[in-house]
Coordinates of N, CA and C in Angstrom, one line a residue:
M1 N 202.2 118.0 115.5 CA 200.9 118.0 114.9 C 199.9 117.6 116.0
N2 N 198.8 118.4 116.3 CA 197.9 118.0 117.3 C 196.9 117.0 116.8
Q3 N 196.1 116.4 117.8 CA 195.2 115.3 117.4 C 194.1 115.7 116.4
K4 N 193.6 117.0 116.6 CA 192.6 117.4 115.6 C 193.2 117.5 114.2
Q5 N 194.4 118.0 114.1 CA 195.0 118.2 112.8 C 195.3 116.8 112.2
L6 N 195.7 115.8 113.0 CA 195.9 114.4 112.5 C 194.6 113.9 111.9
A7 N 193.5 114.1 112.6 CA 192.2 113.5 112.1 C 191.8 114.3 110.9
G8 N 191.8 115.6 111.0 CA 191.4 116.4 109.9 C 192.1 116.2 108.6
E9 N 193.4 116.1 108.6 CA 194.2 115.9 107.4 C 194.1 114.5 106.8
K10 N 193.9 113.5 107.7 CA 193.8 112.1 107.2 C 192.5 112.0 106.4
A11 N 191.4 112.7 106.9 CA 190.1 112.5 106.2 C 190.2 113.1 104.8
A12 N 191.1 114.0 104.6 CA 191.2 114.6 103.2 C 191.7 113.6 102.2
D13 N 192.3 112.5 102.7 CA 192.8 111.4 101.8 C 191.6 110.7 101.1
Y14 N 190.4 110.8 101.6 CA 189.3 110.1 101.0 C 188.6 110.9 99.9
I15 N 189.1 112.1 99.6 CA 188.5 112.9 98.6 C 189.2 112.5 97.3
E16 N 188.4 112.3 96.2 CA 188.9 112.0 94.9 C 188.6 113.0 93.9
D17 N 189.4 113.1 92.8 CA 189.2 114.0 91.8 C 187.8 113.9 91.2
G18 N 187.1 115.1 91.0 CA 185.8 115.1 90.4 C 184.6 115.0 91.4
M19 N 184.9 114.8 92.6 CA 183.9 114.7 93.6 C 183.2 116.0 94.0
T20 N 181.9 115.9 94.4 CA 181.2 117.0 95.1 C 181.3 116.6 96.6
V21 N 181.9 117.6 97.3 CA 182.3 117.3 98.7 C 181.6 118.3 99.7
G22 N 180.9 117.7 100.7 CA 180.3 118.6 101.7 C 181.4 118.9 102.7
L23 N 181.5 120.2 103.0 CA 182.5 120.8 103.9 C 181.9 121.2 105.2
G24 N 182.3 120.5 106.2 CA 181.7 120.7 107.5 C 182.2 121.9 108.2
T25 N 181.8 122.0 109.5 CA 182.1 123.2 110.3 C 182.8 122.8 111.6
G26 N 183.8 123.5 112.0 CA 184.4 123.2 113.3 C 185.9 123.2 113.3
S27 N 186.4 123.1 114.5 CA 187.9 123.2 114.7 C 188.7 122.1 114.2
T28 N 188.1 120.9 114.0 CA 188.8 119.7 113.5 C 188.7 119.7 112.0
V29 N 187.5 119.9 111.4 CA 187.4 119.9 110.0 C 188.1 121.1 109.3
F30 N 188.4 122.1 110.1 CA 189.2 123.2 109.7 C 190.5 122.7 109.0
Y31 N 191.1 121.7 109.6 CA 192.3 121.2 109.0 C 192.1 120.4 107.7
T32 N 190.9 119.7 107.7 CA 190.5 119.1 106.4 C 190.4 120.1 105.3
I33 N 189.7 121.2 105.6 CA 189.5 122.2 104.5 C 190.8 122.8 104.1
Q34 N 191.7 123.1 105.0 CA 193.0 123.6 104.7 C 193.8 122.6 103.8
K35 N 193.7 121.3 104.1 CA 194.4 120.3 103.3 C 193.7 120.2 101.9
V36 N 192.4 120.4 101.8 CA 191.7 120.4 100.5 C 192.1 121.6 99.7
G37 N 192.3 122.7 100.4 CA 192.7 123.9 99.7 C 194.1 123.7 99.0
E38 N 195.0 123.1 99.7 CA 196.3 122.8 99.2 C 196.2 121.9 98.0
A39 N 195.4 120.8 98.1 CA 195.2 119.9 97.0 C 194.6 120.6 95.8
V40 N 193.6 121.5 96.0 CA 193.0 122.2 94.9 C 194.1 123.1 94.2
E41 N 194.9 123.7 95.0 CA 196.0 124.5 94.4 C 196.9 123.6 93.6
N42 N 197.1 122.3 93.9 CA 197.9 121.4 93.2 C 197.2 120.6 92.1
G43 N 196.0 121.0 91.8 CA 195.3 120.5 90.6 C 194.1 119.6 90.9
L44 N 193.7 119.3 92.2 CA 192.5 118.6 92.5 C 191.3 119.3 92.0
R45 N 190.4 118.6 91.3 CA 189.2 119.3 90.8 C 188.0 118.7 91.6
I46 N 187.4 119.6 92.5 CA 186.2 119.2 93.2 C 185.3 120.4 93.2
K47 N 184.0 120.1 93.7 CA 183.1 121.1 94.0 C 182.7 121.0 95.5
G48 N 182.8 122.1 96.2 CA 182.5 122.0 97.6 C 181.1 122.5 97.9
V49 N 180.4 121.9 98.9 CA 179.1 122.4 99.4 C 179.3 122.8 100.9
S50 N 179.2 124.0 101.2 CA 179.5 124.5 102.6 C 178.3 124.3 103.5
T51 N 178.7 124.2 104.8 CA 177.6 124.0 105.8 C 177.5 125.2 106.7
S52 N 178.2 126.3 106.5 CA 178.1 127.5 107.3 C 178.8 128.7 106.7
A53 N 178.5 129.8 107.2 CA 179.1 131.1 106.7 C 180.6 131.1 106.9
S54 N 181.0 130.5 108.1 CA 182.4 130.5 108.4 C 183.2 129.6 107.5
T55 N 182.6 128.4 107.2 CA 183.2 127.5 106.3 C 183.3 128.1 104.9
T56 N 182.2 128.7 104.5 CA 182.3 129.4 103.1 C 183.4 130.4 103.0
K57 N 183.6 131.2 104.1 CA 184.6 132.2 104.1 C 186.0 131.5 104.0
L58 N 186.2 130.4 104.8 CA 187.5 129.7 104.8 C 187.8 129.1 103.4
A59 N 186.8 128.4 102.9 CA 186.9 127.7 101.6 C 187.2 128.7 100.5
E60 N 186.5 129.8 100.5 CA 186.8 130.8 99.4 C 188.2 131.4 99.5
S61 N 188.6 131.6 100.8 CA 190.0 132.1 101.0 C 191.1 131.2 100.5
L62 N 190.7 129.9 100.4 CA 191.7 128.9 99.9 C 191.5 128.5 98.5
G63 N 190.6 129.1 97.8 CA 190.3 128.9 96.4 C 189.6 127.6 96.1
I64 N 188.8 127.1 97.0 CA 188.0 125.9 96.8 C 186.7 126.3 96.1
P65 N 186.4 125.8 94.9 CA 185.2 126.1 94.2 C 183.9 125.6 95.0
L66 N 183.0 126.5 95.2 CA 181.8 126.2 96.0 C 180.5 126.2 95.1
V67 N 179.6 125.3 95.4 CA 178.3 125.4 94.7 C 177.2 125.3 95.8
S68 N 176.0 125.7 95.5 CA 174.9 125.6 96.4 C 174.4 124.2 96.5
I69 N 173.9 123.8 97.7 CA 173.3 122.5 97.9 C 172.2 122.3 96.8
D70 N 171.5 123.4 96.4 CA 170.4 123.2 95.5 C 170.9 123.0 94.0
E71 N 172.2 123.2 93.8 CA 172.7 123.0 92.5 C 173.2 121.5 92.2
V72 N 173.1 120.7 93.2 CA 173.7 119.3 93.1 C 172.6 118.3 93.4
D73 N 172.6 117.2 92.7 CA 171.6 116.1 93.0 C 172.1 115.3 94.1
Q74 N 173.4 115.1 94.2 CA 174.0 114.2 95.2 C 175.4 114.7 95.6
I75 N 175.7 114.6 96.9 CA 177.0 114.9 97.4 C 177.8 113.6 97.6
D76 N 178.9 113.5 97.0 CA 179.7 112.2 97.0 C 180.2 111.9 98.4
L77 N 180.7 112.9 99.1 CA 181.3 112.7 100.4 C 181.2 113.9 101.2
T78 N 180.8 113.8 102.5 CA 180.8 115.0 103.4 C 181.8 114.6 104.5
I79 N 182.6 115.6 104.9 CA 183.6 115.5 106.0 C 183.2 116.6 107.0
D80 N 182.9 116.1 108.2 CA 182.4 117.1 109.3 C 183.0 116.7 110.6
G81 N 182.9 117.5 111.6 CA 183.2 117.2 113.0 C 182.1 116.7 113.7
A82 N 182.3 116.4 115.0 CA 181.2 115.9 115.9 C 181.6 116.3 117.3
D83 N 180.6 116.5 118.2 CA 180.9 116.9 119.6 C 180.9 115.6 120.5
E84 N 180.2 114.6 120.1 CA 180.3 113.3 120.7 C 180.0 112.2 119.7
V85 N 180.6 111.1 119.9 CA 180.3 109.9 119.0 C 180.3 108.7 119.9
D86 N 179.2 107.9 119.8 CA 179.1 106.6 120.6 C 179.5 105.4 119.7
P87 N 179.6 104.2 120.3 CA 180.1 103.1 119.6 C 179.3 102.7 118.3
K88 N 178.0 103.1 118.3 CA 177.2 102.8 117.1 C 177.3 103.9 116.0
L89 N 178.2 104.8 116.2 CA 178.5 106.0 115.3 C 177.3 106.9 115.3
N90 N 176.5 106.9 116.3 CA 175.5 108.0 116.6 C 176.3 109.2 117.1
G91 N 175.9 110.4 116.9 CA 176.6 111.6 117.4 C 175.7 112.7 117.8
I92 N 176.3 113.6 118.6 CA 175.8 114.9 118.9 C 176.6 115.9 118.1
K93 N 175.9 116.8 117.4 CA 176.6 117.9 116.7 C 175.8 119.2 116.9
G94 N 176.5 120.3 116.6 CA 175.8 121.6 116.7 C 176.5 122.5 117.7
G95 N 177.6 122.1 118.3 CA 178.3 122.9 119.2 C 178.7 124.2 118.6
G96 N 179.0 124.1 117.3 CA 179.4 125.3 116.5 C 178.2 126.1 115.9
G97 N 177.0 125.5 116.1 CA 175.7 126.2 115.7 C 175.3 126.0 114.3
A98 N 176.0 125.0 113.6 CA 175.6 124.8 112.2 C 174.8 123.5 112.0
L99 N 174.2 123.0 113.0 CA 173.5 121.7 112.9 C 172.5 121.6 111.8
L100 N 171.7 122.6 111.5 CA 170.7 122.5 110.5 C 171.3 122.3 109.1
F101 N 172.2 123.2 108.7 CA 172.8 123.0 107.4 C 173.7 121.8 107.3
E102 N 174.3 121.4 108.5 CA 175.1 120.1 108.5 C 174.2 118.9 108.2
K103 N 173.0 118.9 108.8 CA 172.2 117.7 108.6 C 171.6 117.7 107.2
V104 N 171.3 118.9 106.7 CA 170.8 118.9 105.3 C 171.8 118.3 104.3
V105 N 173.1 118.8 104.5 CA 174.2 118.3 103.7 C 174.5 116.8 103.9
A106 N 174.5 116.4 105.1 CA 174.7 115.0 105.4 C 173.7 114.1 104.8
N107 N 172.4 114.5 104.9 CA 171.3 113.7 104.3 C 171.4 113.6 102.8
A108 N 172.1 114.5 102.2 CA 172.2 114.5 100.7 C 173.5 113.8 100.3
S109 N 174.2 113.2 101.2 CA 175.5 112.6 100.9 C 175.5 111.1 100.8
S110 N 176.3 110.6 99.9 CA 176.5 109.2 99.7 C 177.3 108.6 100.9
K111 N 178.3 109.3 101.4 CA 179.1 108.9 102.4 C 179.4 110.1 103.4
V112 N 179.4 109.8 104.7 CA 179.8 110.8 105.7 C 180.9 110.4 106.5
I113 N 181.9 111.2 106.6 CA 183.1 110.9 107.5 C 183.1 112.0 108.6
W114 N 183.2 111.6 109.9 CA 183.4 112.6 111.0 C 184.9 112.5 111.4
V115 N 185.4 113.7 111.7 CA 186.8 113.8 112.2 C 186.7 114.3 113.6
V116 N 187.3 113.6 114.6 CA 187.2 113.9 116.0 C 188.6 113.7 116.7
D117 N 188.7 114.3 117.8 CA 189.8 114.0 118.7 C 189.3 112.9 119.7
P118 N 190.2 112.2 120.4 CA 189.8 111.1 121.2 C 188.8 111.4 122.3
A119 N 188.8 112.7 122.8 CA 187.9 113.1 123.9 C 186.4 113.0 123.4
K120 N 186.2 113.0 122.1 CA 184.8 113.0 121.6 C 184.1 111.6 121.6
K121 N 185.0 110.5 121.8 CA 184.4 109.2 121.8 C 183.8 108.9 123.2
V122 N 182.6 108.5 123.2 CA 181.9 108.3 124.5 C 181.1 106.9 124.4
E123 N 180.8 106.4 125.6 CA 180.0 105.1 125.6 C 178.5 105.4 125.4
S124 N 178.0 106.6 125.9 CA 176.7 107.0 125.6 C 176.6 108.5 125.5
L125 N 175.7 108.9 124.6 CA 175.6 110.4 124.3 C 175.0 111.1 125.5
G126 N 175.2 112.4 125.6 CA 174.5 113.3 126.5 C 175.3 114.2 127.4
K127 N 176.5 113.8 127.6 CA 177.4 114.7 128.5 C 177.5 116.0 127.8
F128 N 177.7 116.0 126.5 CA 177.8 117.3 125.7 C 176.3 117.8 125.6
P129 N 176.0 119.0 125.9 CA 174.7 119.6 125.8 C 174.1 119.4 124.4
L130 N 172.9 118.9 124.3 CA 172.2 118.7 123.0 C 171.6 119.9 122.4
P131 N 172.1 120.4 121.3 CA 171.6 121.6 120.7 C 170.2 121.4 120.0
V132 N 169.3 122.3 120.3 CA 168.0 122.2 119.6 C 167.7 123.6 119.0
E133 N 167.6 123.6 117.7 CA 167.5 124.9 116.9 C 166.0 125.2 116.8
V134 N 165.6 126.4 117.3 CA 164.2 126.8 117.3 C 164.0 128.1 116.7
I135 N 162.8 128.3 116.2 CA 162.5 129.7 115.7 C 162.3 130.7 116.8
P136 N 162.7 131.9 116.6 CA 162.6 132.9 117.7 C 161.2 133.1 118.3
F137 N 160.2 133.0 117.4 CA 158.8 133.2 117.8 C 158.4 132.0 118.7
G138 N 158.2 132.2 120.0 CA 157.8 131.2 120.9 C 159.0 130.4 121.5
A139 N 160.2 131.0 121.3 CA 161.4 130.3 121.9 C 161.3 130.2 123.4
Q140 N 160.9 131.3 124.0 CA 160.8 131.2 125.5 C 159.7 130.2 126.0
R141 N 158.7 130.1 125.2 CA 157.6 129.1 125.5 C 158.2 127.7 125.5
L142 N 159.0 127.4 124.4 CA 159.6 126.1 124.3 C 160.6 125.9 125.4
F143 N 161.3 126.9 125.8 CA 162.3 126.9 126.9 C 161.6 126.4 128.2
R144 N 160.5 127.1 128.5 CA 159.8 126.8 129.7 C 159.2 125.3 129.6
Y145 N 158.8 124.9 128.5 CA 158.3 123.5 128.3 C 159.4 122.5 128.6
F146 N 160.6 122.8 128.0 CA 161.7 121.9 128.3 C 162.1 121.9 129.8
E147 N 162.0 123.0 130.4 CA 162.2 123.1 131.9 C 161.2 122.2 132.6
K148 N 160.0 122.2 132.3 CA 159.0 121.4 132.9 C 159.2 119.9 132.7
Q149 N 159.9 119.6 131.6 CA 160.2 118.2 131.3 C 161.5 117.8 132.0
G150 N 162.1 118.7 132.7 CA 163.3 118.3 133.4 C 164.6 118.2 132.6
L151 N 164.6 118.9 131.4 CA 165.7 118.8 130.5 C 166.8 119.8 130.6
S152 N 166.8 120.6 131.7 CA 167.8 121.6 132.0 C 168.2 122.4 130.8
P153 N 167.3 123.1 130.2 CA 167.6 123.9 129.0 C 168.3 125.2 129.3
V154 N 169.2 125.6 128.4 CA 169.9 126.9 128.4 C 169.8 127.5 127.0
I155 N 169.3 128.7 126.9 CA 169.3 129.4 125.7 C 170.7 129.9 125.4
R156 N 171.2 129.5 124.2 CA 172.6 129.8 123.9 C 172.7 131.3 123.7
N157 N 173.7 131.9 124.3 CA 173.9 133.4 124.2 C 175.3 133.7 123.6
K158 N 175.3 134.9 123.0 CA 176.6 135.4 122.4 C 176.5 136.9 122.7
E159 N 177.5 137.4 123.4 CA 177.6 138.9 123.7 C 176.3 139.4 124.3
N160 N 175.8 138.7 125.3 CA 174.6 139.1 126.1 C 173.3 139.1 125.3
A161 N 173.3 138.4 124.2 CA 172.0 138.3 123.4 C 171.9 136.9 122.9
P162 N 170.7 136.4 122.6 CA 170.6 135.1 122.1 C 171.5 134.9 120.8
Y163 N 172.2 133.7 120.8 CA 173.0 133.4 119.7 C 172.0 133.1 118.5
V164 N 172.4 133.6 117.3 CA 171.5 133.5 116.1 C 172.3 132.7 115.1
T165 N 171.7 131.6 114.6 CA 172.3 130.7 113.6 C 172.3 131.4 112.2
D166 N 173.0 130.8 111.3 CA 173.1 131.3 109.9 C 171.7 131.5 109.3
S167 N 170.8 130.6 109.7 CA 169.4 130.7 109.2 C 168.4 131.5 110.0
G168 N 169.0 132.3 111.0 CA 168.2 133.2 111.8 C 167.4 132.6 113.0
H169 N 167.8 131.5 113.4 CA 167.2 130.8 114.5 C 167.9 130.9 115.9
Y170 N 167.3 130.5 117.0 CA 168.0 130.4 118.3 C 168.3 129.0 118.5
I171 N 169.2 128.8 119.5 CA 169.6 127.4 119.9 C 169.3 127.3 121.4
I172 N 168.5 126.2 121.8 CA 168.4 125.9 123.2 C 169.2 124.6 123.4
D173 N 170.2 124.7 124.3 CA 171.0 123.5 124.7 C 170.4 122.8 125.8
L174 N 170.2 121.5 125.6 CA 169.6 120.6 126.7 C 170.8 119.9 127.4
H175 N 170.9 120.2 128.7 CA 171.9 119.5 129.5 C 171.4 118.3 130.1
L176 N 171.6 117.2 129.4 CA 170.9 115.9 129.8 C 171.8 114.9 130.5
E177 N 173.1 115.1 130.4 CA 174.1 114.2 131.1 C 174.1 112.8 130.4
K178 N 173.0 112.2 130.2 CA 173.0 110.9 129.6 C 171.7 110.7 128.8
I179 N 171.8 110.3 127.5 CA 170.6 110.0 126.7 C 170.5 108.5 126.6
R180 N 169.4 108.0 127.2 CA 169.3 106.5 127.2 C 168.6 106.0 126.0
E181 N 167.7 106.8 125.4 CA 167.0 106.3 124.2 C 167.0 107.4 123.1
P182 N 168.2 107.6 122.4 CA 168.3 108.7 121.5 C 167.3 108.7 120.4
E183 N 166.9 107.5 119.9 CA 165.9 107.5 118.8 C 164.6 108.0 119.2
Q184 N 164.2 107.7 120.5 CA 162.9 108.2 121.0 C 163.0 109.7 121.3
L185 N 164.1 110.2 121.8 CA 164.2 111.6 122.0 C 164.2 112.4 120.7
A186 N 164.9 111.8 119.7 CA 164.9 112.5 118.4 C 163.5 112.6 117.8
A187 N 162.8 111.5 117.9 CA 161.4 111.5 117.3 C 160.5 112.5 118.1
W188 N 160.7 112.6 119.4 CA 159.9 113.6 120.2 C 160.3 115.0 119.8
L189 N 161.5 115.3 119.7 CA 161.9 116.7 119.3 C 161.4 117.0 117.9
D190 N 161.5 116.1 117.0 CA 161.0 116.3 115.6 C 159.5 116.6 115.6
S191 N 158.8 116.2 116.6 CA 157.4 116.4 116.6 C 156.9 117.7 117.2
L192 N 157.9 118.5 117.8 CA 157.5 119.7 118.5 C 157.4 120.9 117.5
T193 N 156.3 121.6 117.5 CA 156.2 122.8 116.7 C 157.1 123.9 117.2
G194 N 157.8 124.5 116.3 CA 158.8 125.5 116.6 C 160.2 125.0 116.7
V195 N 160.4 123.7 116.8 CA 161.7 123.1 116.7 C 162.1 122.9 115.2
V196 N 163.2 123.5 114.8 CA 163.6 123.4 113.4 C 164.4 122.1 113.2
E197 N 165.4 121.9 114.1 CA 166.3 120.7 114.0 C 166.9 120.5 115.4
H198 N 167.5 119.4 115.5 CA 168.2 119.1 116.8 C 169.6 118.4 116.4
G199 N 170.4 118.3 117.4 CA 171.8 117.9 117.2 C 172.0 116.4 117.3
L200 N 171.0 115.6 117.4 CA 171.1 114.1 117.4 C 171.3 113.7 115.9
F201 N 172.4 113.2 115.6 CA 172.7 112.6 114.2 C 172.8 111.1 114.4
L202 N 171.7 110.4 114.2 CA 171.6 109.0 114.4 C 172.0 108.3 113.1
N203 N 172.8 107.2 113.3 CA 173.4 106.6 112.1 C 174.0 107.6 111.2
G204 N 174.6 108.6 111.8 CA 175.0 109.8 111.1 C 176.3 109.7 110.3
A205 N 177.2 108.7 110.6 CA 178.5 108.7 109.9 C 178.7 107.2 109.4
D206 N 179.4 107.1 108.3 CA 179.8 105.8 107.8 C 181.2 105.5 108.3
L207 N 182.0 106.5 108.7 CA 183.3 106.3 109.1 C 183.8 107.4 110.0
I208 N 184.6 107.1 111.0 CA 185.1 108.1 111.9 C 186.6 108.1 111.8
V209 N 187.2 109.2 111.8 CA 188.7 109.4 111.9 C 189.0 110.0 113.2
V210 N 189.7 109.3 114.0 CA 190.0 109.8 115.4 C 191.5 110.1 115.4
G211 N 191.8 111.3 115.8 CA 193.2 111.7 115.8 C 194.0 111.3 117.1
E212 N 194.4 110.0 117.1 CA 195.1 109.5 118.3 C 196.6 109.9 118.2
A213 N 197.2 109.9 119.4 CA 198.6 110.5 119.5 C 199.5 109.7 118.6
D214 N 199.3 108.4 118.4 CA 200.2 107.6 117.6 C 199.8 107.4 116.2
G215 N 198.8 108.2 115.8 CA 198.3 108.2 114.4 C 196.8 108.0 114.3
P216 N 196.2 108.4 113.2 CA 194.8 108.3 113.1 C 194.2 106.9 113.2
E217 N 193.1 106.8 114.0 CA 192.4 105.6 114.1 C 191.1 105.7 113.2
I218 N 190.9 104.6 112.5 CA 189.7 104.6 111.6 C 188.7 103.7 112.1
I219 N 187.5 104.2 112.4 CA 186.4 103.3 112.9 C 185.3 103.3 111.8
E220 N 184.9 102.2 111.3 CA 183.9 102.1 110.2 C 182.6 101.5 110.8
K221 N 181.5 101.9 110.2 CA 180.2 101.3 110.6 C 180.2 99.8 110.4
Y222 N 179.7 99.1 111.4 CA 179.7 97.6 111.2 C 178.3 97.1 111.0

């Protein structure tokens, strides 16, 4: 069993009968969703809220009942991946392009668990490029603005065209190397017209499950 699978499957243990569960996106939470599918087949009753088209497709293939985010008042628990996590349980997310829906679902959740492999644990955020989701109109203008600010932006591409998110937006990845003041950066990005969302998830998780070789490590917010 690989480290991602260890983390993903362990997180499924936190799901209880009758819960509304946010289902994240990515290669580690893939194993969580598979485990949830097995539990549903064996009688677990939950409602899932998906964070992406790919997760919806996977959950439906496994028989997990899904509801829209707009059909629920509260999500009991969301399990998702992360691209980087610091000691304060701040994270960078959005490598898979689902950051907007993931943040909407996380903000509606009573508890958030991230599942990661050990390589995702860092002392400070920023080595992983920070995704910034922007509307297509004016995207090049924002790109040039980020360039002038020295943020080393790259418009994410797929098959020689701009990558398009599930909600029809583009992503500009900022190659920052180190983020010294994530709260200040998040507030600044939030203030920019044309920016829909960014991948800084501050105070984003209540608990992290790390797939260590000798078994899952649990890190709780202190």
